[in-house]
Amino acid sequence: MKAFGFLSFGHYADVPGSVTRTAGDMLKQTIEIAEGADEIGVNGAYVRVHHWARQAASPMPLLTAMAARTKRIEVGTGVIDLRYENPLQLAEEAATLDLIADGRVALGVSRGSPETALRGYETFGYFDSEDKERGSVLAREKFDLFLRAVEGERLAPGDPRMVGAGRYLAIEPQSPTLRDHIWWGSATHASAEDTGRKGLNLMSSTLVTEATGQPFHELQREQIDRFRAAYKQAGHTGSPRVSVSRSVFPLMNDQDRGYFGLRSAESGDQIGIIDGMRSTFGKTYAAEPDALIEQLKADEAVMAADTLMLTIPNQLGPAYNLHVLESFAKHVAPALGWKPNTEGPVQGDAVA
């Protein structure tokens, strides 16, 4: 582990105990957390994307504001659900974000997680004739077109009255660094291998759609190893990035213990059904710093990844979440190999 960031689900609700009552609260507080995390030395500020729910949805305005208000921190998504996107518009917006952020982008995309709406992407106007239940084929087709646009392929026939005969046009703007900042959110070994073959970065999910009896971190480590092997076998020679996400809470005071202390005694991996598939979900880590260090060192996936995303309880507000991030930065992360954002952009591990 070289870097860590926060991953916010962007929840908001007018309920007792929430500091984040409205969508406006959530958006402004996420920017505030990103600004504070940037000063602490945190490497990344990432948001989940969910439609039809009181959570963060359209990420580009939020990420652009975060990038404009910070100096070093990477901004990104975990993940954009491609079933809901126009791939060419997304390519334009992503390039714009990458240029504004000077490359401080980790754009996680995928099929996304189950939504509260039944095939909600159809209401957005997108249909998957081959996979009506999950939209996986639709997401893959859209991603292929998105990637072609990002790579500068000339896709639209030009009007000969405007540009001359026989010319095709690429989307604008183009960002020469954007492709290096694209991540695929993977929940399976097969999709991790495909991500490696495409030469992308891997954003390993909060779950793995495998249930073999192995601990979650071992299954996820297998996924990472398969990704890197496929990346190398495909002839890519770069240093791809890999991230994993965890719920991690250093117990520093009575407030921390009140919120999360019980989880340190009862937490463990869980088996459940998601999208009809038996899946393994990771546990919550909540302990004193010295115990956390030992627990995370024993987590094979955390130590194999270059970036750890800490899922934060965003409805507890900026002050508390910055306390969690600062506690992790001061008392846990250095022992795991962390380098703050003042030391430059995060680098992946070379596969060659």
Short mmCIF file of C-alpha atoms in Angstrom, two decimals:
data_model
loop_
_atom_site.label_atom_id
_atom_site.label_comp_id
_atom_site.label_asym_id
_atom_site.label_seq_id
_atom_site.Cartn_x
_atom_site.Cartn_y
_atom_site.Cartn_z
CA MET A 1 0.00 0.00 0.00
CA LYS A 2 1.47 3.30 -1.12
CA ALA A 3 -1.57 5.57 -0.96
CA PHE A 4 -4.99 5.94 0.58
CA GLY A 5 -8.07 8.01 -0.08
CA PHE A 6 -11.65 8.31 1.06
CA LEU A 7 -14.64 6.81 -0.75
CA SER A 8 -17.95 8.53 -0.07
CA PHE A 9 -21.32 7.01 -0.95
CA GLY A 10 -22.80 10.50 -0.74
CA HIS A 11 -25.78 9.61 1.44
CA TYR A 12 -28.16 12.36 2.50
CA ALA A 13 -31.44 12.23 4.43
CA ASP A 14 -33.37 14.44 6.83
CA VAL A 15 -33.14 12.02 9.74
CA PRO A 16 -31.94 12.30 13.36
CA GLY A 17 -28.17 12.11 13.70
CA SER A 18 -27.41 13.13 10.14
CA VAL A 19 -25.33 16.24 9.47
CA THR A 20 -26.10 15.76 5.76
CA ARG A 21 -29.81 16.49 5.39
CA THR A 22 -30.03 17.58 1.73
CA ALA A 23 -28.32 16.98 -1.59
CA GLY A 24 -26.78 20.44 -1.27
CA ASP A 25 -25.34 19.51 2.12
CA MET A 26 -23.83 16.35 0.67
CA LEU A 27 -22.22 18.06 -2.30
CA LYS A 28 -20.74 20.97 -0.35
CA GLN A 29 -19.54 18.72 2.47
CA THR A 30 -17.85 16.33 0.03
CA ILE A 31 -15.91 19.27 -1.40
CA GLU A 32 -15.01 20.37 2.15
CA ILE A 33 -13.76 16.89 3.04
CA ALA A 34 -11.67 16.81 -0.14
CA GLU A 35 -10.10 20.17 0.72
CA GLY A 36 -9.26 19.06 4.25
CA ALA A 37 -7.96 15.69 3.09
CA ASP A 38 -5.73 17.42 0.55
CA GLU A 39 -4.08 19.39 3.35
CA ILE A 40 -3.62 16.26 5.49
CA GLY A 41 -1.75 14.57 2.62
CA VAL A 42 -4.46 12.07 1.67
CA ASN A 43 -3.92 10.83 -1.88
CA GLY A 44 -7.45 10.42 -3.20
CA ALA A 45 -11.04 11.66 -2.96
CA TYR A 46 -13.50 9.27 -4.60
CA VAL A 47 -17.30 9.17 -4.84
CA ARG A 48 -19.75 6.35 -5.48
CA VAL A 49 -22.37 6.84 -8.18
CA HIS A 50 -25.94 5.61 -7.62
CA HIS A 51 -29.11 6.60 -9.44
CA TRP A 52 -32.68 6.66 -8.08
CA ALA A 53 -31.49 7.06 -4.49
CA ARG A 54 -30.53 9.80 -2.05
CA GLN A 55 -26.86 9.41 -2.83
CA ALA A 56 -24.28 10.98 -5.12
CA ALA A 57 -25.39 10.59 -8.75
CA SER A 58 -23.92 12.71 -11.59
CA PRO A 59 -20.27 12.96 -10.51
CA MET A 60 -18.66 15.31 -13.04
CA PRO A 61 -19.78 18.66 -11.56
CA LEU A 62 -18.76 17.48 -8.09
CA LEU A 63 -15.38 16.13 -9.19
CA THR A 64 -14.66 19.31 -11.15
CA ALA A 65 -15.39 21.45 -8.10
CA MET A 66 -13.21 19.19 -5.94
CA ALA A 67 -10.35 19.41 -8.44
CA ALA A 68 -10.63 23.19 -8.68
CA ARG A 69 -10.53 23.62 -4.91
CA THR A 70 -7.57 21.29 -4.23
CA LYS A 71 -3.92 21.11 -5.22
CA ARG A 72 -2.58 17.57 -5.02
CA ILE A 73 -5.32 15.08 -4.20
CA GLU A 74 -6.60 12.71 -6.89
CA VAL A 75 -10.35 12.89 -7.58
CA GLY A 76 -12.37 10.03 -8.98
CA THR A 77 -15.31 7.68 -9.02
CA GLY A 78 -15.96 4.23 -7.69
CA VAL A 79 -17.75 3.65 -10.06
CA ILE A 80 -19.75 5.31 -12.85
CA ASP A 81 -22.50 2.96 -14.01
CA LEU A 82 -22.07 2.89 -17.78
CA ARG A 83 -25.59 1.61 -18.35
CA TYR A 84 -26.80 5.16 -17.65
CA GLU A 85 -24.24 7.05 -19.75
CA ASN A 86 -23.89 8.45 -23.23
CA PRO A 87 -20.34 7.22 -23.90
CA LEU A 88 -19.30 10.11 -26.15
CA GLN A 89 -20.60 12.77 -23.78
CA LEU A 90 -18.87 10.97 -20.92
CA ALA A 91 -15.61 10.98 -22.93
CA GLU A 92 -15.91 14.75 -23.46
CA GLU A 93 -16.66 15.40 -19.79
CA ALA A 94 -13.88 13.08 -18.59
CA ALA A 95 -11.33 14.78 -20.83
CA THR A 96 -12.46 18.17 -19.56
CA LEU A 97 -12.10 17.00 -15.96
CA ASP A 98 -8.66 15.52 -16.63
CA LEU A 99 -7.45 18.80 -18.13
CA ILE A 100 -8.84 20.91 -15.27
CA ALA A 101 -7.33 18.54 -12.69
CA ASP A 102 -3.93 18.36 -14.44
CA GLY A 103 -4.29 14.59 -14.59
CA ARG A 104 -5.34 14.12 -10.95
CA VAL A 105 -8.13 11.77 -11.97
CA ALA A 106 -9.03 8.14 -11.25
CA LEU A 107 -12.12 7.54 -13.35
CA GLY A 108 -13.66 4.26 -12.22
CA VAL A 109 -16.29 2.86 -14.60
CA SER A 110 -18.16 -0.44 -14.79
CA ARG A 111 -21.58 -1.99 -15.08
CA GLY A 112 -22.30 -0.65 -11.63
CA SER A 113 -24.09 -2.16 -8.69
CA PRO A 114 -27.78 -3.08 -8.39
CA GLU A 115 -30.05 -0.03 -8.27
CA THR A 116 -33.30 0.63 -6.44
CA ALA A 117 -35.09 1.14 -9.79
CA LEU A 118 -36.00 -1.85 -11.90
CA ARG A 119 -33.82 -1.50 -15.02
CA GLY A 120 -33.61 2.21 -14.32
CA TYR A 121 -31.26 2.77 -17.23
CA GLU A 122 -34.19 2.07 -19.56
CA THR A 123 -35.97 5.11 -18.11
CA PHE A 124 -32.84 7.07 -19.02
CA GLY A 125 -33.43 5.87 -22.60
CA TYR A 126 -30.91 3.00 -22.85
CA PHE A 127 -31.85 -0.61 -23.58
CA ASP A 128 -29.92 -3.88 -23.58
CA SER A 129 -31.59 -6.30 -25.97
CA GLU A 130 -29.19 -9.12 -25.06
CA ASP A 131 -29.15 -8.82 -21.27
CA LYS A 132 -32.46 -7.39 -20.11
CA GLU A 133 -31.93 -8.13 -16.42
CA ARG A 134 -28.42 -6.85 -15.74
CA GLY A 135 -27.42 -4.63 -18.66
CA SER A 136 -23.91 -6.09 -18.76
CA VAL A 137 -23.71 -6.27 -22.55
CA LEU A 138 -24.91 -2.68 -22.82
CA ALA A 139 -22.24 -1.51 -20.37
CA ARG A 140 -19.46 -3.32 -22.26
CA GLU A 141 -20.55 -1.93 -25.62
CA LYS A 142 -20.71 1.58 -24.21
CA PHE A 143 -17.29 1.21 -22.63
CA ASP A 144 -15.74 0.11 -25.91
CA LEU A 145 -17.12 3.21 -27.65
CA PHE A 146 -16.06 5.43 -24.74
CA LEU A 147 -12.51 4.08 -24.92
CA ARG A 148 -12.33 4.58 -28.69
CA ALA A 149 -13.40 8.21 -28.20
CA VAL A 150 -10.86 8.74 -25.41
CA GLU A 151 -8.12 7.33 -27.66
CA GLY A 152 -8.92 9.95 -30.29
CA GLU A 153 -10.60 7.78 -32.90
CA ARG A 154 -12.40 9.83 -35.55
CA LEU A 155 -15.97 8.62 -35.18
CA ALA A 156 -18.30 11.19 -36.74
CA PRO A 157 -18.45 11.94 -40.48
CA GLY A 158 -17.69 15.60 -41.03
CA ASP A 159 -19.96 17.91 -42.96
CA PRO A 160 -18.05 18.49 -46.23
CA ARG A 161 -19.37 22.05 -46.34
CA MET A 162 -17.60 22.71 -43.03
CA VAL A 163 -14.48 20.52 -43.02
CA GLY A 164 -14.01 19.24 -46.56
CA ALA A 165 -14.85 15.93 -48.17
CA GLY A 166 -14.09 12.57 -46.60
CA ARG A 167 -13.08 13.78 -43.13
CA TYR A 168 -14.11 12.16 -39.86
CA LEU A 169 -14.06 13.98 -36.53
CA ALA A 170 -12.93 13.02 -33.03
CA ILE A 171 -14.53 14.28 -29.85
CA GLU A 172 -13.12 17.44 -28.30
CA PRO A 173 -11.47 18.17 -26.00
CA GLN A 174 -8.87 15.42 -25.99
CA SER A 175 -6.68 14.79 -22.94
CA PRO A 176 -3.48 12.85 -23.74
CA THR A 177 -3.30 11.48 -20.18
CA LEU A 178 -6.92 10.41 -19.73
CA ARG A 179 -6.56 6.78 -20.85
CA ASP A 180 -3.92 6.23 -18.17
CA HIS A 181 -6.46 7.39 -15.58
CA ILE A 182 -9.29 5.00 -16.47
CA TRP A 183 -10.10 2.18 -14.04
CA TRP A 184 -12.49 -0.74 -14.44
CA GLY A 185 -14.48 -1.67 -11.35
CA SER A 186 -14.26 -5.44 -11.06
CA ALA A 187 -16.14 -7.89 -8.85
CA THR A 188 -15.03 -11.10 -10.62
CA HIS A 189 -11.79 -12.82 -11.50
CA ALA A 190 -12.82 -12.90 -15.18
CA SER A 191 -13.45 -9.17 -15.40
CA ALA A 192 -10.15 -8.48 -13.63
CA GLU A 193 -8.34 -10.52 -16.27
CA ASP A 194 -10.18 -8.65 -19.05
CA THR A 195 -9.18 -5.35 -17.44
CA GLY A 196 -5.55 -6.44 -17.54
CA ARG A 197 -5.78 -7.45 -21.19
CA LYS A 198 -7.17 -3.99 -22.04
CA GLY A 199 -4.26 -2.29 -20.26
CA LEU A 200 -6.45 -0.42 -17.77
CA ASN A 201 -6.21 0.12 -14.02
CA LEU A 202 -8.10 -2.18 -11.64
CA MET A 203 -10.60 -0.90 -9.06
CA SER A 204 -11.45 -4.01 -7.09
CA SER A 205 -14.95 -3.99 -5.69
CA THR A 206 -16.18 -4.04 -2.09
CA LEU A 207 -17.23 -7.62 -2.83
CA VAL A 208 -16.10 -10.57 -4.91
CA THR A 209 -18.70 -12.71 -6.69
CA GLU A 210 -16.94 -15.85 -5.50
CA ALA A 211 -17.76 -17.83 -2.37
CA THR A 212 -15.24 -20.63 -2.01
CA GLY A 213 -14.84 -20.50 1.74
CA GLN A 214 -11.62 -18.50 1.44
CA PRO A 215 -11.37 -15.19 3.29
CA PHE A 216 -12.39 -12.13 1.28
CA HIS A 217 -8.86 -10.69 1.22
CA GLU A 218 -7.45 -13.92 -0.25
CA LEU A 219 -10.08 -13.99 -2.99
CA GLN A 220 -9.36 -10.36 -3.77
CA ARG A 221 -5.62 -10.99 -3.83
CA GLU A 222 -6.21 -13.76 -6.39
CA GLN A 223 -8.17 -11.26 -8.46
CA ILE A 224 -5.29 -8.77 -8.34
CA ASP A 225 -2.73 -11.44 -9.29
CA ARG A 226 -4.84 -12.53 -12.27
CA PHE A 227 -5.20 -8.92 -13.38
CA ARG A 228 -1.46 -8.33 -13.33
CA ALA A 229 -0.71 -11.62 -15.08
CA ALA A 230 -3.21 -10.82 -17.86
CA TYR A 231 -1.78 -7.30 -18.20
CA LYS A 232 1.71 -8.70 -18.70
CA GLN A 233 0.62 -11.54 -21.01
CA ALA A 234 -1.14 -9.01 -23.25
CA GLY A 235 2.19 -7.29 -23.82
CA HIS A 236 1.56 -4.16 -21.78
CA THR A 237 4.71 -2.83 -20.15
CA GLY A 238 3.41 -0.10 -17.85
CA SER A 239 2.77 0.17 -14.13
CA PRO A 240 -0.99 -0.28 -13.71
CA ARG A 241 -2.71 0.99 -10.60
CA VAL A 242 -4.77 -1.24 -8.30
CA SER A 243 -7.17 -0.10 -5.57
CA VAL A 244 -9.22 -1.89 -2.95
CA SER A 245 -11.76 -0.43 -0.54
CA ARG A 246 -12.24 -1.13 3.14
CA SER A 247 -14.12 0.29 6.12
CA VAL A 248 -11.33 1.20 8.57
CA PHE A 249 -11.76 3.18 11.78
CA PRO A 250 -8.91 3.92 14.21
CA LEU A 251 -10.40 4.02 17.70
CA MET A 252 -8.76 7.12 19.17
CA ASN A 253 -11.36 8.38 21.65
CA ASP A 254 -14.72 7.66 23.25
CA GLN A 255 -16.59 9.06 20.26
CA ASP A 256 -14.86 6.62 17.92
CA ARG A 257 -15.54 3.74 20.27
CA GLY A 258 -19.17 4.81 20.59
CA TYR A 259 -19.65 4.83 16.83
CA PHE A 260 -17.58 1.83 15.81
CA GLY A 261 -16.17 0.03 18.85
CA LEU A 262 -18.68 -2.82 18.75
CA ARG A 263 -17.67 -3.61 15.17
CA SER A 264 -14.18 -4.59 16.28
CA ALA A 265 -15.66 -7.47 18.25
CA GLU A 266 -18.34 -8.69 15.83
CA SER A 267 -16.95 -7.98 12.36
CA GLY A 268 -16.10 -10.69 9.88
CA ASP A 269 -16.46 -11.55 6.22
CA GLN A 270 -20.03 -12.09 5.07
CA ILE A 271 -21.58 -14.27 2.38
CA GLY A 272 -24.61 -12.94 0.52
CA ILE A 273 -26.47 -12.96 -2.77
CA ILE A 274 -26.09 -10.00 -5.13
CA ASP A 275 -27.45 -9.97 -8.67
CA GLY A 276 -28.30 -13.63 -8.14
CA MET A 277 -24.68 -14.58 -7.46
CA ARG A 278 -23.27 -15.89 -4.21
CA SER A 279 -20.70 -13.33 -3.15
CA THR A 280 -18.16 -12.61 -0.40
CA PHE A 281 -18.16 -9.22 1.32
CA GLY A 282 -15.26 -7.84 3.32
CA LYS A 283 -15.34 -7.00 7.01
CA THR A 284 -15.05 -3.70 8.88
CA TYR A 285 -11.78 -2.91 10.65
CA ALA A 286 -12.21 -0.92 13.87
CA ALA A 287 -9.48 -1.07 16.53
CA GLU A 288 -6.69 0.79 18.29
CA PRO A 289 -3.98 1.90 15.83
CA ASP A 290 -1.42 -0.77 16.75
CA ALA A 291 -4.02 -3.51 16.28
CA LEU A 292 -5.19 -1.99 13.01
CA ILE A 293 -1.66 -2.01 11.64
CA GLU A 294 -1.30 -5.72 12.29
CA GLN A 295 -4.74 -6.52 10.91
CA LEU A 296 -4.17 -4.58 7.69
CA LYS A 297 -0.69 -6.02 7.21
CA ALA A 298 -2.34 -9.45 7.27
CA ASP A 299 -4.86 -8.36 4.61
CA GLU A 300 -3.23 -9.68 1.44
CA ALA A 301 -5.27 -7.52 -0.95
CA VAL A 302 -4.61 -4.28 0.95
CA MET A 303 -0.87 -4.95 0.87
CA ALA A 304 -0.91 -6.01 -2.80
CA ALA A 305 -2.76 -2.87 -3.95
CA ASP A 306 -1.11 0.51 -4.33
CA THR A 307 -4.21 2.41 -3.13
CA LEU A 308 -6.59 1.79 -0.25
CA MET A 309 -9.97 3.54 -0.37
CA LEU A 310 -11.48 4.13 3.06
CA THR A 311 -15.28 4.11 2.97
CA ILE A 312 -16.41 7.00 5.16
CA PRO A 313 -19.66 7.66 7.05
CA ASN A 314 -20.31 10.91 5.19
CA GLN A 315 -23.52 11.71 7.10
CA LEU A 316 -21.46 12.26 10.25
CA GLY A 317 -20.10 15.43 8.66
CA PRO A 318 -16.76 16.86 7.51
CA ALA A 319 -15.23 17.42 10.95
CA TYR A 320 -15.65 13.80 12.06
CA ASN A 321 -14.60 12.32 8.73
CA LEU A 322 -11.47 14.46 8.61
CA HIS A 323 -10.71 13.25 12.14
CA VAL A 324 -10.92 9.64 10.87
CA LEU A 325 -8.66 10.40 7.89
CA GLU A 326 -6.13 12.29 9.98
CA SER A 327 -6.04 9.54 12.60
CA PHE A 328 -5.35 6.97 9.89
CA ALA A 329 -2.70 9.20 8.29
CA LYS A 330 -0.86 9.84 11.54
CA HIS A 331 -1.14 6.55 13.39
CA VAL A 332 -1.71 3.72 10.88
CA ALA A 333 -0.80 4.50 7.26
CA PRO A 334 2.95 5.18 7.71
CA ALA A 335 3.47 1.65 9.04
CA LEU A 336 1.82 0.23 5.89
CA GLY A 337 4.11 2.03 3.43
CA TRP A 338 2.06 5.18 2.84
CA LYS A 339 3.53 8.20 1.09
CA PRO A 340 1.54 11.46 1.41
CA ASN A 341 0.43 13.44 -1.61
CA THR A 342 3.24 15.94 -1.06
CA GLU A 343 5.61 13.28 -2.44
CA GLY A 344 3.96 13.32 -5.85
CA PRO A 345 1.42 11.27 -7.82
CA VAL A 346 0.87 7.64 -6.91
CA GLN A 347 2.66 5.10 -9.09
CA GLY A 348 1.53 1.55 -9.74
CA ASP A 349 3.81 -1.49 -9.64
CA ALA A 350 5.66 -2.33 -12.84
CA VAL A 351 4.59 -5.70 -14.21
CA ALA A 352 7.72 -6.33 -16.29
#
